[in-house]
Coordinates of C-alpha atoms in Angstrom, one line a residue:
X1 CA -12.1 32.3 11.1
X2 CA -13.7 33.9 8.5
X3 CA -18.0 34.4 9.0
X4 CA -20.6 33.6 6.9
X5 CA -24.1 32.9 7.7
X6 CA -25.1 29.5 9.6
X7 CA -27.9 27.3 9.1
X8 CA -29.7 25.2 12.2
X9 CA -27.5 22.1 11.4
X10 CA -23.9 23.1 9.6
X11 CA -21.4 25.8 10.2
X12 CA -20.3 27.5 7.0
X13 CA -17.9 29.5 8.9
X14 CA -13.5 28.3 7.6
X15 CA -12.0 27.5 10.6
X16 CA -8.0 27.4 10.9
X17 CA -6.9 23.7 11.6
X18 CA -5.3 24.8 15.5
X19 CA -9.6 25.7 15.6
X20 CA -11.1 22.8 14.9
X21 CA -10.7 20.3 18.0
X22 CA -12.3 23.4 19.9
X23 CA -15.3 21.8 18.6
X24 CA -14.2 18.6 17.2
X25 CA -12.7 15.7 18.4
X26 CA -10.3 14.6 15.6
X27 CA -10.4 10.5 14.9
X28 CA -10.3 9.9 11.7
X29 CA -9.2 10.5 8.3
X30 CA -10.2 10.9 5.1
X31 CA -8.0 11.8 2.0
X32 CA -8.9 12.7 -1.2
X33 CA -6.2 13.8 -4.4
X34 CA -5.8 17.3 -3.3
X35 CA -3.5 16.2 -0.6
X36 CA -1.7 14.5 -3.0
X37 CA -1.8 17.8 -5.9
X38 CA -0.6 19.5 -3.2
X39 CA 2.9 18.1 -3.0
X40 CA 2.7 17.8 -6.7
X41 CA 0.9 19.2 -8.9
X42 CA 1.8 15.9 -11.5
X43 CA -1.4 14.0 -9.5
X44 CA -4.0 16.1 -11.5
X45 CA -3.9 14.3 -14.6
X46 CA -7.7 13.5 -15.0
X47 CA -6.9 9.5 -15.7
X48 CA -4.2 7.3 -16.4
X49 CA -6.2 6.2 -19.6
X50 CA -5.4 10.1 -20.4
X51 CA -2.4 10.7 -19.5
X52 CA -1.2 7.9 -21.8
X53 CA -3.0 9.0 -24.7
X54 CA -1.7 12.4 -24.0
X55 CA 2.0 11.4 -23.9
X56 CA 2.6 8.5 -24.3
X57 CA 1.0 7.0 -27.6
X58 CA 1.2 10.4 -28.6
X59 CA 0.3 11.0 -32.9
X60 CA 0.6 7.0 -33.3
X61 CA -3.8 7.0 -34.2
X62 CA -3.8 3.0 -35.0
X63 CA -2.0 2.4 -31.6
X64 CA -4.3 4.8 -29.5
X65 CA -7.8 3.5 -31.6
X66 CA -6.8 0.0 -30.7
X67 CA -5.9 1.5 -27.2
X68 CA -9.3 3.0 -26.8
X69 CA -11.5 0.4 -28.2
X70 CA -10.2 -2.1 -25.0
X71 CA -11.3 1.3 -22.7
X72 CA -14.6 1.9 -24.6
X73 CA -15.3 -1.8 -25.3
X74 CA -15.7 -2.4 -21.4
X75 CA -17.4 1.3 -20.6
X76 CA -14.2 2.4 -18.2
X77 CA -11.6 4.7 -17.9
X78 CA -10.8 1.8 -15.1
X79 CA -7.0 1.3 -16.2
X80 CA -6.9 -1.5 -13.3
X81 CA -10.2 -3.3 -15.0
X82 CA -8.5 -3.8 -18.0
X83 CA -5.9 -4.9 -17.3
X84 CA -6.8 -7.5 -15.4
X85 CA -9.3 -8.6 -17.7
X86 CA -6.8 -9.2 -20.5
X87 CA -4.3 -10.5 -18.2
X88 CA -7.0 -12.9 -16.9
X89 CA -8.2 -13.9 -20.5
X90 CA -4.3 -14.3 -21.8
X91 CA -4.0 -16.8 -18.4
X92 CA -7.2 -18.7 -19.4
X93 CA -5.9 -19.1 -23.7
X94 CA -3.2 -19.6 -22.4
X95 CA -4.4 -23.0 -20.1
X96 CA -7.1 -24.2 -22.4
X97 CA -3.5 -23.8 -24.7
X98 CA -6.1 -21.7 -27.5
X99 CA -2.3 -20.7 -28.8
X100 CA -3.6 -18.0 -31.7
X101 CA -5.9 -15.9 -29.8
X102 CA -3.7 -15.7 -26.8
X103 CA -0.5 -14.4 -28.8
X104 CA -2.4 -11.5 -29.4
X105 CA -4.0 -11.2 -26.2
X106 CA -0.5 -11.5 -24.9
X107 CA 0.8 -8.5 -27.3
X108 CA -2.4 -6.7 -26.3
X109 CA -2.1 -7.2 -22.2
X110 CA 2.1 -6.7 -22.7
X111 CA 0.4 -2.9 -24.8
X112 CA -1.8 -2.0 -21.6
X113 CA 0.9 -3.1 -18.9
X114 CA 3.9 -0.8 -20.6
X115 CA 1.1 2.1 -21.4
X116 CA 0.2 1.8 -17.1
X117 CA 4.4 1.1 -15.6
X118 CA 4.9 4.5 -18.1
X119 CA 1.9 6.4 -16.9
X120 CA 3.3 5.8 -13.7
X121 CA 6.7 6.8 -13.9
X122 CA 5.3 9.9 -15.7
X123 CA 2.9 11.4 -12.8
X124 CA 4.4 9.5 -9.6
X125 CA 6.7 12.0 -7.6
X126 CA 10.3 10.5 -6.6
X127 CA 10.7 10.3 -3.1
X128 CA 13.7 12.5 -2.7
X129 CA 11.0 15.0 -3.9
X130 CA 9.1 15.3 -1.2
X131 CA 10.7 13.4 1.2
X132 CA 11.1 17.3 3.2
X133 CA 7.3 17.7 3.7
X134 CA 7.4 14.5 5.5
X135 CA 7.5 16.0 8.9
X136 CA 5.1 17.6 8.8
X137 CA 2.5 15.3 7.4
X138 CA 3.4 12.7 10.0
X139 CA 3.2 14.8 12.6
X140 CA -0.8 15.9 11.0
X141 CA -1.9 12.0 10.4
X142 CA -0.6 11.1 13.7
X143 CA -3.5 12.6 15.6
X144 CA -5.5 10.3 14.0
X145 CA -7.0 6.7 15.5
X146 CA -8.2 6.0 11.7
X147 CA -6.9 6.6 7.7
X148 CA -8.1 6.4 4.7
X149 CA -6.8 7.6 1.3
X150 CA -8.7 7.4 -1.8
X151 CA -4.9 7.8 -3.6
X152 CA -2.9 5.0 -5.6
X153 CA 0.0 6.8 -4.7
X154 CA 2.3 5.8 -2.2
X155 CA 3.3 8.7 -0.9
X156 CA 0.5 7.9 2.7
X157 CA 2.9 4.9 2.7
X158 CA 6.2 7.2 2.9
X159 CA 5.2 9.5 4.9
X160 CA 3.8 6.6 8.0
X161 CA 7.2 4.4 7.1
X162 CA 9.2 7.9 8.1
X163 CA 7.7 7.8 11.2
X164 CA 7.2 4.4 12.1
X165 CA 11.2 4.9 11.8
X166 CA 12.1 8.2 13.9
X167 CA 9.2 7.4 16.3
X168 CA 9.0 3.5 16.9
X169 CA 8.3 3.4 20.0
X170 CA 5.0 5.9 21.4
X171 CA 3.0 5.8 17.9
X172 CA 2.9 2.9 14.7
X173 CA 0.9 3.6 11.6
X174 CA -0.4 0.2 10.8
X175 CA -2.2 -1.1 7.2
X176 CA -3.0 -4.5 8.7
X177 CA -1.2 -6.4 6.9
X178 CA 1.5 -9.1 8.4
X179 CA 4.7 -10.4 7.8
X180 CA 3.3 -12.6 4.9
X181 CA 2.2 -9.5 2.8
X182 CA -1.3 -10.8 3.2
X183 CA -4.6 -8.3 5.1
X184 CA -5.9 -9.8 8.4
X185 CA -9.3 -11.1 9.0
X186 CA -8.6 -10.4 12.8
X187 CA -8.0 -6.2 11.8
X188 CA -9.1 -4.2 14.4
X189 CA -6.4 -6.1 16.8
X190 CA -3.6 -3.4 15.1
X191 CA -5.3 -1.2 17.2
X192 CA -3.6 -2.8 20.6
X193 CA -0.8 -1.6 21.3
X194 CA 2.5 -4.2 20.4
X195 CA 3.1 -6.1 22.9
X196 CA 6.3 -5.8 23.7
X197 CA 8.2 -2.2 24.2
X198 CA 6.8 1.5 25.1
X199 CA 4.5 2.1 22.0
X200 CA 1.4 4.5 23.4
X201 CA -1.0 4.4 20.1
X202 CA -1.9 3.0 17.1
X203 CA -3.2 5.1 13.4
X204 CA -4.7 1.9 11.5
X205 CA -4.5 2.8 7.8
X206 CA -6.3 1.3 4.7
X207 CA -6.7 2.0 1.3
X208 CA -11.1 1.9 0.3
X209 CA -9.0 1.8 -3.2
X210 CA -6.4 0.3 -3.8
X211 CA -3.0 0.9 -4.0
X212 CA 0.4 0.6 -6.4
X213 CA 1.9 -1.9 -3.6
X214 CA -1.2 -3.5 -3.6
X215 CA -1.5 -7.2 -6.1
X216 CA -3.6 -9.9 -7.2
X217 CA -2.4 -13.8 -8.4
X218 CA -4.6 -15.6 -11.2
X219 CA -6.3 -17.1 -8.3
X220 CA -7.2 -14.3 -7.1
X221 CA -4.9 -14.2 -4.3
X222 CA -3.9 -10.0 -2.7
X223 CA -0.7 -9.1 -1.3
X224 CA 1.5 -6.1 -0.4
X225 CA 4.4 -5.5 -2.0
X226 CA 6.8 -4.5 1.0
X227 CA 10.4 -3.4 1.0
X228 CA 10.8 -2.7 4.1
X229 CA 14.6 -2.4 3.9
X230 CA 14.7 0.9 1.2
X231 CA 11.4 2.1 0.9
X232 CA 12.9 4.7 -0.9
X233 CA 13.2 2.5 -3.8
X234 CA 9.4 1.3 -3.6
X235 CA 8.0 2.5 -6.5
X236 CA 10.6 0.4 -8.7
X237 CA 10.3 -2.7 -6.8
X238 CA 6.0 -2.3 -7.8
X239 CA 7.3 -1.2 -11.4
X240 CA 9.7 -4.3 -11.6
X241 CA 7.2 -6.5 -9.9
X242 CA 4.0 -5.8 -12.6
X243 CA 6.5 -6.3 -15.7
X244 CA 6.8 -9.6 -14.7
X245 CA 2.9 -9.9 -15.3
X246 CA 2.1 -12.5 -12.7
X247 CA 0.7 -10.1 -10.7
X248 CA -2.7 -7.8 -11.8
X249 CA -2.1 -3.6 -9.3
X250 CA -5.0 -3.8 -7.7
X251 CA -5.5 -0.3 -7.9
X252 CA -9.5 1.1 -8.4
X253 CA -8.1 5.0 -10.2
X254 CA -11.5 5.5 -12.0
X255 CA -14.3 4.7 -13.5
X256 CA -18.0 6.4 -12.0
X257 CA -19.1 5.0 -8.9
X258 CA -21.1 1.7 -9.5
X259 CA -18.2 1.0 -11.7
X260 CA -15.9 1.2 -8.9
X261 CA -17.8 -0.9 -6.4
X262 CA -17.8 -3.5 -9.0
X263 CA -14.5 -3.8 -8.6
X264 CA -14.8 -3.6 -4.5
X265 CA -16.9 -6.1 -4.6
X266 CA -14.2 -8.2 -6.6
X267 CA -11.5 -8.0 -4.0
X268 CA -11.1 -9.3 0.1
X269 CA -9.4 -6.1 0.8
X270 CA -11.0 -3.5 -0.9
X271 CA -14.7 -5.5 -0.2
X272 CA -13.4 -5.3 3.6
X273 CA -12.9 -2.2 4.1
X274 CA -16.0 -1.0 2.3
X275 CA -18.4 -3.4 3.6
X276 CA -16.7 -3.5 7.4
X277 CA -13.8 -1.2 8.2
X278 CA -15.5 2.6 7.2
X279 CA -19.2 1.2 8.9
X280 CA -17.4 0.7 12.4
X281 CA -15.9 4.5 11.6
X282 CA -17.6 6.6 15.2
X283 CA -18.4 10.5 15.9
X284 CA -16.2 12.6 13.6
X285 CA -13.8 12.6 10.4
X286 CA -12.0 14.7 9.0
X287 CA -11.7 15.3 5.1
X288 CA -8.8 16.9 3.6
X289 CA -8.7 17.5 -0.1
X290 CA -11.3 15.8 -1.4
X291 CA -13.9 16.7 -4.2
X292 CA -17.2 14.9 -3.0
X293 CA -17.4 14.1 -6.5
X294 CA -20.0 11.5 -7.8
X295 CA -17.9 8.9 -8.8
X296 CA -17.5 8.7 -5.1
X297 CA -20.3 8.9 -4.0
X298 CA -20.5 5.0 -2.6
X299 CA -17.6 6.4 -0.3
X300 CA -20.0 9.1 1.5
X301 CA -23.1 6.5 1.5
X302 CA -20.8 3.8 3.3
X303 CA -19.8 7.1 6.1
X304 CA -23.7 6.9 6.6
X305 CA -23.4 3.6 7.4
X306 CA -21.3 4.2 10.5
X307 CA -22.2 6.4 13.6
X308 CA -20.2 9.4 12.2
X309 CA -21.9 12.4 14.0
X310 CA -19.3 15.5 12.2
X311 CA -17.3 15.9 9.4
X312 CA -14.6 18.3 8.9
X313 CA -13.8 19.6 5.6
X314 CA -10.8 21.0 4.1
X315 CA -11.4 24.2 1.7
X316 CA -9.1 25.9 -0.6
X317 CA -9.0 29.5 0.1
X318 CA -10.4 31.7 2.9
X319 CA -13.4 33.3 0.2
X320 CA -13.9 31.6 -3.0
X321 CA -15.1 28.4 -1.9
X322 CA -19.2 29.1 -1.7
X323 CA -20.5 26.6 -3.7
X324 CA -17.6 24.1 -3.3
X325 CA -19.2 24.2 0.6
X326 CA -23.1 24.1 -0.1
X327 CA -21.6 21.4 -3.0
X328 CA -20.7 19.6 0.4
X329 CA -23.6 20.2 2.2
X330 CA -25.8 19.7 -0.4
X331 CA -24.1 15.9 -0.8
X332 CA -24.3 15.1 2.7
X333 CA -28.2 16.0 3.2
X334 CA -29.1 14.1 -0.3
X335 CA -26.7 10.6 0.8
X336 CA -25.8 10.8 4.3
X337 CA -28.8 12.8 5.9
X338 CA -31.9 12.4 4.0
X339 CA -31.5 7.9 4.2
X340 CA -31.1 8.5 8.1
X341 CA -34.2 10.7 8.8
X342 CA -36.6 8.1 6.7
X343 CA -34.6 5.1 7.1
X344 CA -36.3 3.8 10.8
X345 CA -33.3 0.8 11.2
X346 CA -30.8 4.3 11.8
X347 CA -33.1 6.1 14.3
X348 CA -30.3 6.0 16.6
X349 CA -28.1 8.1 14.5
X350 CA -27.7 11.3 14.8
X351 CA -27.8 13.7 12.0
X352 CA -24.2 14.7 10.3
X353 CA -23.1 18.5 10.4
X354 CA -20.3 20.2 8.8
X355 CA -18.2 22.4 9.2
X356 CA -15.1 23.6 7.2
X357 CA -11.3 24.6 7.5
X358 CA -8.9 26.0 6.2
X359 CA -6.9 22.8 3.8
X360 CA -3.0 25.3 4.2
X361 CA -3.6 26.8 7.6
X362 CA -0.8 26.1 9.9
X363 CA -0.4 22.2 11.1
X364 CA -3.0 20.8 8.8
X365 CA -1.1 18.3 6.3
X366 CA 2.1 19.8 5.1
X367 CA 1.6 23.3 6.5

């Protein structure tokens, strides 16, 4: 443990992961992009849009101008939003038989869709390149009752499927989607062990910003793409589904906090996770690889709506992270504790305290 100053409410010390259970009950986990970057540096790309401009469009200035104008028109960096808007417009024009304009919209939709497919192919890890980490990650994840991933990638899904296969009798990860690939309204019931077999524990998994494997049709119905026979090839199955053009991907990869909330409110699944699941949490939450950025303050505010009282936050390195630790505590005070102090309806909620742990310490994530 590295000692630093302490305040009356927060603990500025940096603990190893093995020390955290001495102070903190391991219950809920929030995973940010740092978790994915630790497995593959390709995930460090700031936005999918930037990847397309730098690696796919390149020096083709006319195409670049046309591509960027879509994002500028709607004041967003969110690939999924642009793809969905153009796709919906093309579908409406097709239904109304607006032939001239529809050809242009279809070309625009195909261009954005192909760009997204190539970006995901270029950035996303192959299953075979990272699967050697799965055993350690699964051991870490099994400690939690609830897991939230803010990442659009498939890493968490691959790890949970790996774990479910090797530990089927005792522990199961559940994403609350049923055999028809639809999200269940009674998601709370998935905390109970299955009535068959000897399962002892369940961990629920949610994606507050969506995921590559989630899709939406023109009527707004949402599904999970599944490849139970071979989850290793799920990325190919997802890209093939996008290629068909019948569904729009459901993930919010970019944009500011307000824009992300707008996208969340347009999805039954995302809105349920945001409005119902996160506020239902209690006691202690571990946060791994999350930057506490302004673009995600809506998530922090929702944590403030819950009964969470303690946060254990990962930090990179043991010494050169004082700025980050102060930033985390500032955000917790501003977006969680300040409302709790000033809102009478929250008088029964304790102020949240923060402690920190080394993200590379043994037993944590892939370590």
